[in-house]
Structures are given as C-alpha cells and as structure tokens.
Amino acid sequence: MPFYENIIGRYSCAMQSPLKQVQLARRRFMRLLLGAMLAVVLVAAMACSGPTPAPSPESVFRPGACAGDYTGLTNKIECGTLVVPETRGGPSTRQVALPVTIVRASAPKPGAVPVVYLHGGPGAAAVENLGDQLRDAGGRELIALDQDWIFFDQRGAGLSAPALDCGAVALTDAGPLTDAAAGQLTACAGRLRASGVDLSRYNAEEVVKDIQDLRTALKLDRIDLFGISYGTRIALAAVKHAPDGVRAVVLDSPWTPEATWAENGPAMVSDAVREIFNRCAADPACQSRYPTAAAQLDTLANKLLGGPQTVNGKTYTADDLGAFLMDAAYSATGARALPATAARFSTGNMAELDTHRAERSSYHEAQHLTHLCKEEIPFENEATMRQRAQRDPVTRLLVSSMGRYFQVCRDYPVGPPDPVEAQPVSSELPTLFLAAEIDPGCPAAVAKAAAARFPKGQLSIIPNATHGVFEGSACARTMIRKFLADPDAPVDQSCLHPEHDKFKFTLE
C-alpha cells in the first residue's frame, strides 16, 4: 500500500497555479527523457550479447544521468541503471532497466552499511521525486547522514523500462472505482502481453532477486533494508527468500503476507475513519465545532449506497466516497481535516471529493495488479469480503471497488500463485516495526502480530500518527537512526512524549 505524499493536498492540472503546471511539465519531460535513455540502455545491453544472445545470468549496473531535481542538496548524488533479465533461467532474452539513485552520506561513518529503500504501492515509485523527499524534514533528519542510501524503482514501476502504466485509470487501494476502469485494466494487460511483456515476472519474488543483483552489481557485502507500506511486503519477501547480506530491516507501516487486502480492507478503512471521529468526540474543540460530523458522513454514505447522487450538477457514487475516505485516513492532512470535510459535505461543498476524483491515477496500474493478483487476491475470497463488509455504511462503500479486484485478477496473466506468499514470515534478523495508530491500509494490529514472530524484532506503535510514520514523526526518525546505528540495542521510545500526545485536528 502506498505512502501518499499528502494526497488530499495535491491538485489536478486544472486547479494548479501556472508555476505548478510548469513544474509538472518539467517532470513529464524528465520522465520521457529518462525513459528514452533507459530504452537505449536496454538496446545496448541486448546488442552486446551478439546476434544469437543467450539469457545473461548476471545483471549489470551502468552509471548514468540522474532523474529529478537535486538543487540545493549537499549530498553527493550518483545515478545509473541496473539492467536485469526479465525472466531468470528461462529462454527469454528480454531485459528490464531499473533506475538507481545513490545518495552518499554527508558525514559517512567508517564501516557503515548502506540502506536500500523499498518504495510502496505496489505501483508507486522512488527515484523521480527523490530530491523533494530529501529536502523535506523526513529526508533531512534521516536519509544519508552517516549511511549511504540507495533508491531504485521496482520493475514495472516509476521510471523503469518497461513501465507497466495503463494511463489515466480510476484505481486506488480501494480497487478499480468503476466498471469502465476494470475494463481498462484488463485491456491494458492484454496490450502489455501483446508487446512481449511477461506479466508473471513482476512481483515480490522477482523484486527480491533484483535487490540481490543490485547488491552484487554495486559490490556491497552487507545492506540494511528500509521498507515503507507495500515496500515492507517486499522487505519481508527478501527476509524469506533471499536474506543474503541483509544486516537489519526497518518496516514502516508494515503489510505482511498473511494479511488480507480485500477481505478485511473495508473494515480497516472503517476502523480508521471511526477512530478519527472518536478522537474528535474526545477533543473539546473538535467536538464543539463538529458535534455531528460522524453522523453526517454516515448520512451521505447511506444516500450514495442507495444510488449515485447529483450535487451542484456533479454526480458522485459510493465508490467515490469510499476511495476518498481511505486516502484521507492515510494522510495526516486528510485525517486531521476529516471532521471539517464531512461537515462541508453535508452542506453540499464537495470540493475535497472533486479534487480527489481528479487525482486517482498515481500508480503504474498494471504493476499494482501484477503484485496483487499474484500475492494477495488469489488467497482471498470475494464472498467473504462481501459478507464482512456489511458491518456499517463505510464498509459497504467499498464493496463494489474491492470486488472489482477479483474480477480483474481473473484476467491478469500472472501465473499460478505460490502458497508460500500468504504464509507468515519469521526471522532472526534484527527488525524494527513502526506502525501508526491510524492507518486504513496497514493497521497496527498487522505489525503487532508480525513482530511477535521475530526474536530480535522491536515494535513501536506511534500514537496519534498516520501511515508512513517516518515522514511525520521526528521521534520515529530518531528511533530509526538509533536502530540502524546498533540494531541489537533496545530502541528508546521515550521521545514519543510529548510529540505524539495529541491528535491535532484542523478546525475550519
């Protein structure tokens, strides 16, 4: 599941300032430019194999240009491309190009182990907007201080080639949001397959092999893994399938193999939304300002469950509201504003929902589905999801979109599922689990259950925090740094107070 970069606060092109539009145009140009460069790297790599190439057992790292804007940063930035076989051990000669960015430590510690960052999604990215992340507090206080950090876009995602992007499709972690979107996603799989892409090779097990190839290509004896959101699922696959060279692991907002994405997804969203409103009720200022916000939200949900509703000339569906609530609860900004947002909805002001509807295609959708249709959905039951989702109005909002996952996955050629991908992971590796108290996609209960299976695991549930805790918590960043400095030492959690003593609502 993704780490959203304040998704509620982002704007569609139609609502952006001229400066923002210029910035987006620049990013689109850089994406096209780097994509062309990666294609050249692939062609060159294949040409070097001779007229009758055999599958290469080795991967190659080629230094090259950087994507993104690193203006004003003092760290040394090195970039390149990791070229790996699409299918290892098979007859295919197709290759995959993964953009890599290495951020050198500003004050390197002798003998320090590099950190490999694993982005979430599935279907998100790490490389293109890395400069922005490094400028934020989360980056300045954690990344590449005394350890090098290595970022790469996982196969099929971000700026990798081939990129498993289906264009503008209404897809979020709540699932495909319309029947038309489900059809688009199925058609996209057909196009990619017709172009020669083997969709059965874009999943956690293959990404783990890419991590090991990256470690070998960069001549690294040991690495630390830092996974966020669905990147924690990749890290746990590494721990299970290929832990060679891994010294320690940090899991921020963990998602585990045995957790169920669709079956329990509606309840996880509802639990997070209810928790936000319960905190509002216990907060005198929020309760005074928005005493009926939870009831107002349920009223709107029930109306939409009865059928599409037209407000101020625009038509909204249950899928629209369910997806919005999930993403709002993911985001600290969205969660703090949710009571105010619900109150505005009750007056017919649907601005936040309009903004969200314009921003629902941030993934490389086919890469999202090659993972879920291989690692998650095959081990779940649609009837169970529908039965569990009858609990309350919010859970019922997500029934149709979650159901479309099952529909689309039946048509995705990802190969047979391996039952091992749904089994719990345990390991002797030192592992730090960080979970947020409010999380509609990776709830703290998932991390708590997983940490109990790690003899050297340490768990911190961050009070009054939301998904992706390292970005919003100075204390979490401190704990991560101390853990990576000495993974066997107990992590001091005293910094959680007073920083996380109160959930601060946005009262407008």
XYZ file of N, CA, C and O in Angstrom, residues 112-118 147 150 152 207-216 219-227 231-232 234-251 425-432 454 456 483-484 487-488:
252
model
N 30.020 1.850 7.797
C 28.556 1.915 7.817
C 27.968 1.111 6.664
O 28.503 1.097 5.555
N 26.858 0.473 6.914
C 26.189 -0.380 5.923
C 25.204 0.463 5.134
O 24.413 1.217 5.721
N 25.201 0.377 3.802
C 24.229 1.152 3.020
C 22.794 0.687 3.274
O 22.549 -0.493 3.572
N 21.859 1.610 3.115
C 20.432 1.326 3.276
C 19.792 1.268 1.893
O 19.941 2.197 1.100
N 19.079 0.206 1.601
C 18.317 0.091 0.363
C 16.855 0.399 0.679
O 16.240 -0.269 1.511
N 16.328 1.415 0.015
C 14.966 1.901 0.250
C 14.005 1.183 -0.691
O 14.231 1.116 -1.910
N 12.916 0.664 -0.129
C 11.916 -0.075 -0.906
C 10.600 0.689 -0.868
O 9.941 0.782 0.178
N 25.042 7.009 6.714
C 24.970 5.833 5.854
C 24.568 6.255 4.447
O 23.731 7.148 4.282
N 20.310 3.960 -0.924
C 20.164 3.560 -2.318
C 18.685 3.432 -2.646
O 17.946 2.714 -1.962
N 15.751 2.774 -5.791
C 15.508 2.311 -7.160
C 14.012 2.123 -7.358
O 13.264 1.897 -6.412
N 11.349 -8.980 -7.511
C 11.979 -7.768 -6.978
C 13.073 -8.131 -5.983
O 14.139 -7.490 -5.935
N 12.831 -9.167 -5.189
C 13.844 -9.623 -4.234
C 15.113 -10.045 -4.970
O 16.242 -9.746 -4.532
N 14.963 -10.725 -6.095
C 16.134 -11.103 -6.894
C 16.829 -9.863 -7.440
O 18.073 -9.823 -7.529
N 16.052 -8.838 -7.801
C 16.656 -7.582 -8.256
C 17.476 -6.936 -7.145
O 18.542 -6.359 -7.407
N 16.980 -7.013 -5.916
C 17.724 -6.441 -4.785
C 19.072 -7.134 -4.642
O 20.118 -6.480 -4.459
N 19.073 -8.436 -4.728
C 20.330 -9.168 -4.617
C 21.255 -8.871 -5.794
O 22.474 -8.747 -5.622
N 20.679 -8.727 -6.997
C 21.505 -8.361 -8.153
C 22.089 -6.967 -7.985
O 23.238 -6.701 -8.380
N 21.312 -6.062 -7.404
C 21.810 -4.709 -7.142
C 22.955 -4.750 -6.141
O 23.989 -4.089 -6.326
N 22.771 -5.527 -5.094
C 23.833 -5.646 -4.089
C 25.111 -6.200 -4.719
O 26.226 -5.704 -4.455
N 24.969 -7.203 -5.577
C 26.136 -7.794 -6.230
C 26.789 -6.820 -7.204
O 28.011 -6.666 -7.221
N 28.741 -4.272 -5.538
C 29.813 -4.862 -4.727
C 29.641 -4.521 -3.235
O 30.577 -4.087 -2.551
N 28.427 -4.759 -2.745
C 28.111 -4.485 -1.352
C 28.047 -5.801 -0.578
O 27.256 -6.690 -0.909
N 28.881 -5.927 0.439
C 28.860 -7.150 1.249
C 27.587 -7.227 2.085
O 27.001 -8.304 2.237
N 27.200 -6.083 2.658
C 26.017 -6.074 3.525
C 25.148 -4.860 3.203
O 25.644 -3.817 2.748
N 23.861 -5.003 3.462
C 22.919 -3.906 3.290
C 21.907 -3.932 4.419
O 21.665 -4.978 5.038
N 21.322 -2.792 4.686
C 20.114 -2.694 5.503
C 18.939 -2.460 4.566
O 19.092 -1.836 3.507
N 17.768 -2.936 4.933
C 16.556 -2.716 4.145
C 15.625 -1.782 4.888
O 15.375 -1.958 6.086
N 15.121 -0.785 4.173
C 14.109 0.128 4.720
C 12.890 0.042 3.806
O 12.932 0.512 2.665
N 11.821 -0.562 4.289
C 10.595 -0.668 3.510
C 9.501 0.190 4.094
O 9.368 0.298 5.314
N 6.295 -1.613 0.409
C 7.715 -1.920 0.402
C 8.118 -2.819 1.553
O 9.117 -3.543 1.467
N 7.335 -2.803 2.647
C 7.603 -3.732 3.747
C 7.284 -5.159 3.332
O 7.924 -6.107 3.797
N 7.771 -6.272 0.352
C 8.960 -6.654 -0.421
C 10.099 -7.020 0.526
O 10.803 -8.014 0.321
N 10.295 -6.224 1.567
C 11.368 -6.497 2.526
C 11.157 -7.849 3.200
O 12.117 -8.616 3.399
N 9.917 -8.159 3.557
C 9.642 -9.448 4.190
C 9.855 -10.600 3.207
O 10.287 -11.691 3.600
N 9.575 -10.370 1.929
C 9.883 -11.389 0.919
C 11.388 -11.601 0.823
O 11.859 -12.737 0.638
N 12.160 -10.524 0.946
C 13.618 -10.656 0.945
C 14.087 -11.461 2.143
O 14.968 -12.330 2.031
N 13.505 -11.167 3.294
C 13.855 -11.903 4.506
C 13.554 -13.392 4.336
O 14.317 -14.260 4.778
N 12.442 -13.698 3.658
C 12.035 -15.096 3.470
C 12.846 -15.791 2.381
O 13.349 -16.906 2.554
N 12.981 -15.145 1.215
C 13.528 -15.814 0.039
C 15.031 -15.623 -0.148
O 15.700 -16.524 -0.660
N 15.552 -14.438 0.200
C 16.958 -14.146 -0.114
C 17.528 -13.152 0.887
O 17.750 -11.985 0.564
N 17.805 -13.601 2.111
C 18.320 -12.678 3.132
C 19.830 -12.487 3.072
O 20.388 -11.792 3.938
N 20.488 -13.044 2.050
C 21.952 -12.945 1.967
C 22.393 -11.486 2.017
O 21.916 -10.641 1.253
N 23.314 -11.200 2.915
C 23.885 -9.870 3.003
C 23.045 -8.863 3.768
O 23.488 -7.731 3.976
N 21.859 -9.229 4.194
C 20.996 -8.283 4.923
C 21.394 -8.278 6.396
O 21.409 -9.319 7.050
N 21.729 -7.092 6.898
C 22.136 -6.952 8.296
C 20.970 -6.647 9.205
O 20.837 -7.214 10.303
N 20.082 -5.715 8.792
C 18.964 -5.267 9.627
C 17.859 -4.756 8.720
O 18.090 -4.416 7.552
N 16.636 -4.689 9.276
C 15.462 -4.320 8.493
C 14.613 -3.319 9.283
O 14.386 -3.500 10.483
N 14.160 -2.272 8.592
C 13.185 -1.327 9.155
C 11.905 -1.430 8.333
O 11.937 -1.324 7.104
N 10.785 -1.628 9.015
C 9.480 -1.745 8.363
C 8.580 -0.628 8.862
O 8.135 -0.646 10.013
N 5.941 -14.636 8.007
C 7.405 -14.648 7.953
C 7.954 -14.537 9.371
O 7.423 -13.788 10.202
N 9.002 -15.271 9.635
C 9.755 -15.105 10.877
C 11.232 -15.065 10.530
O 11.655 -15.610 9.495
N 12.024 -14.434 11.370
C 13.446 -14.292 11.065
C 14.213 -13.923 12.324
O 13.655 -13.314 13.251
N 15.493 -14.300 12.326
C 16.396 -13.908 13.406
C 17.030 -12.547 13.145
O 17.767 -12.039 13.996
N 16.751 -11.943 11.990
C 17.343 -10.646 11.687
C 16.788 -9.564 12.609
O 15.576 -9.520 12.883
N 17.620 -8.657 13.082
C 17.106 -7.505 13.836
C 16.159 -6.692 12.957
O 16.528 -6.305 11.839
N 14.955 -6.467 13.449
C 13.927 -5.811 12.637
C 13.141 -4.837 13.503
O 12.662 -5.197 14.579
N 13.012 -3.614 13.006
C 12.239 -2.583 13.700
C 10.910 -2.405 12.984
O 10.865 -2.080 11.796
N 9.396 -12.406 15.414
C 10.794 -12.035 15.187
C 11.515 -11.975 16.541
O 11.310 -11.028 17.312
N 14.348 -11.067 17.343
C 15.080 -9.811 17.500
C 14.265 -8.630 16.971
O 14.823 -7.596 16.610
N 18.361 2.708 15.761
C 18.289 1.283 15.462
C 19.340 0.897 14.417
O 20.042 -0.109 14.560
N 19.443 1.675 13.365
C 20.413 1.356 12.320
C 21.852 1.510 12.813
O 22.757 0.847 12.299
N 21.584 -2.247 15.669
C 20.320 -2.981 15.552
C 20.028 -3.940 16.707
O 18.874 -4.364 16.866
N 21.028 -4.289 17.482
C 20.808 -5.229 18.583
C 20.452 -4.535 19.893
O 20.053 -5.207 20.857
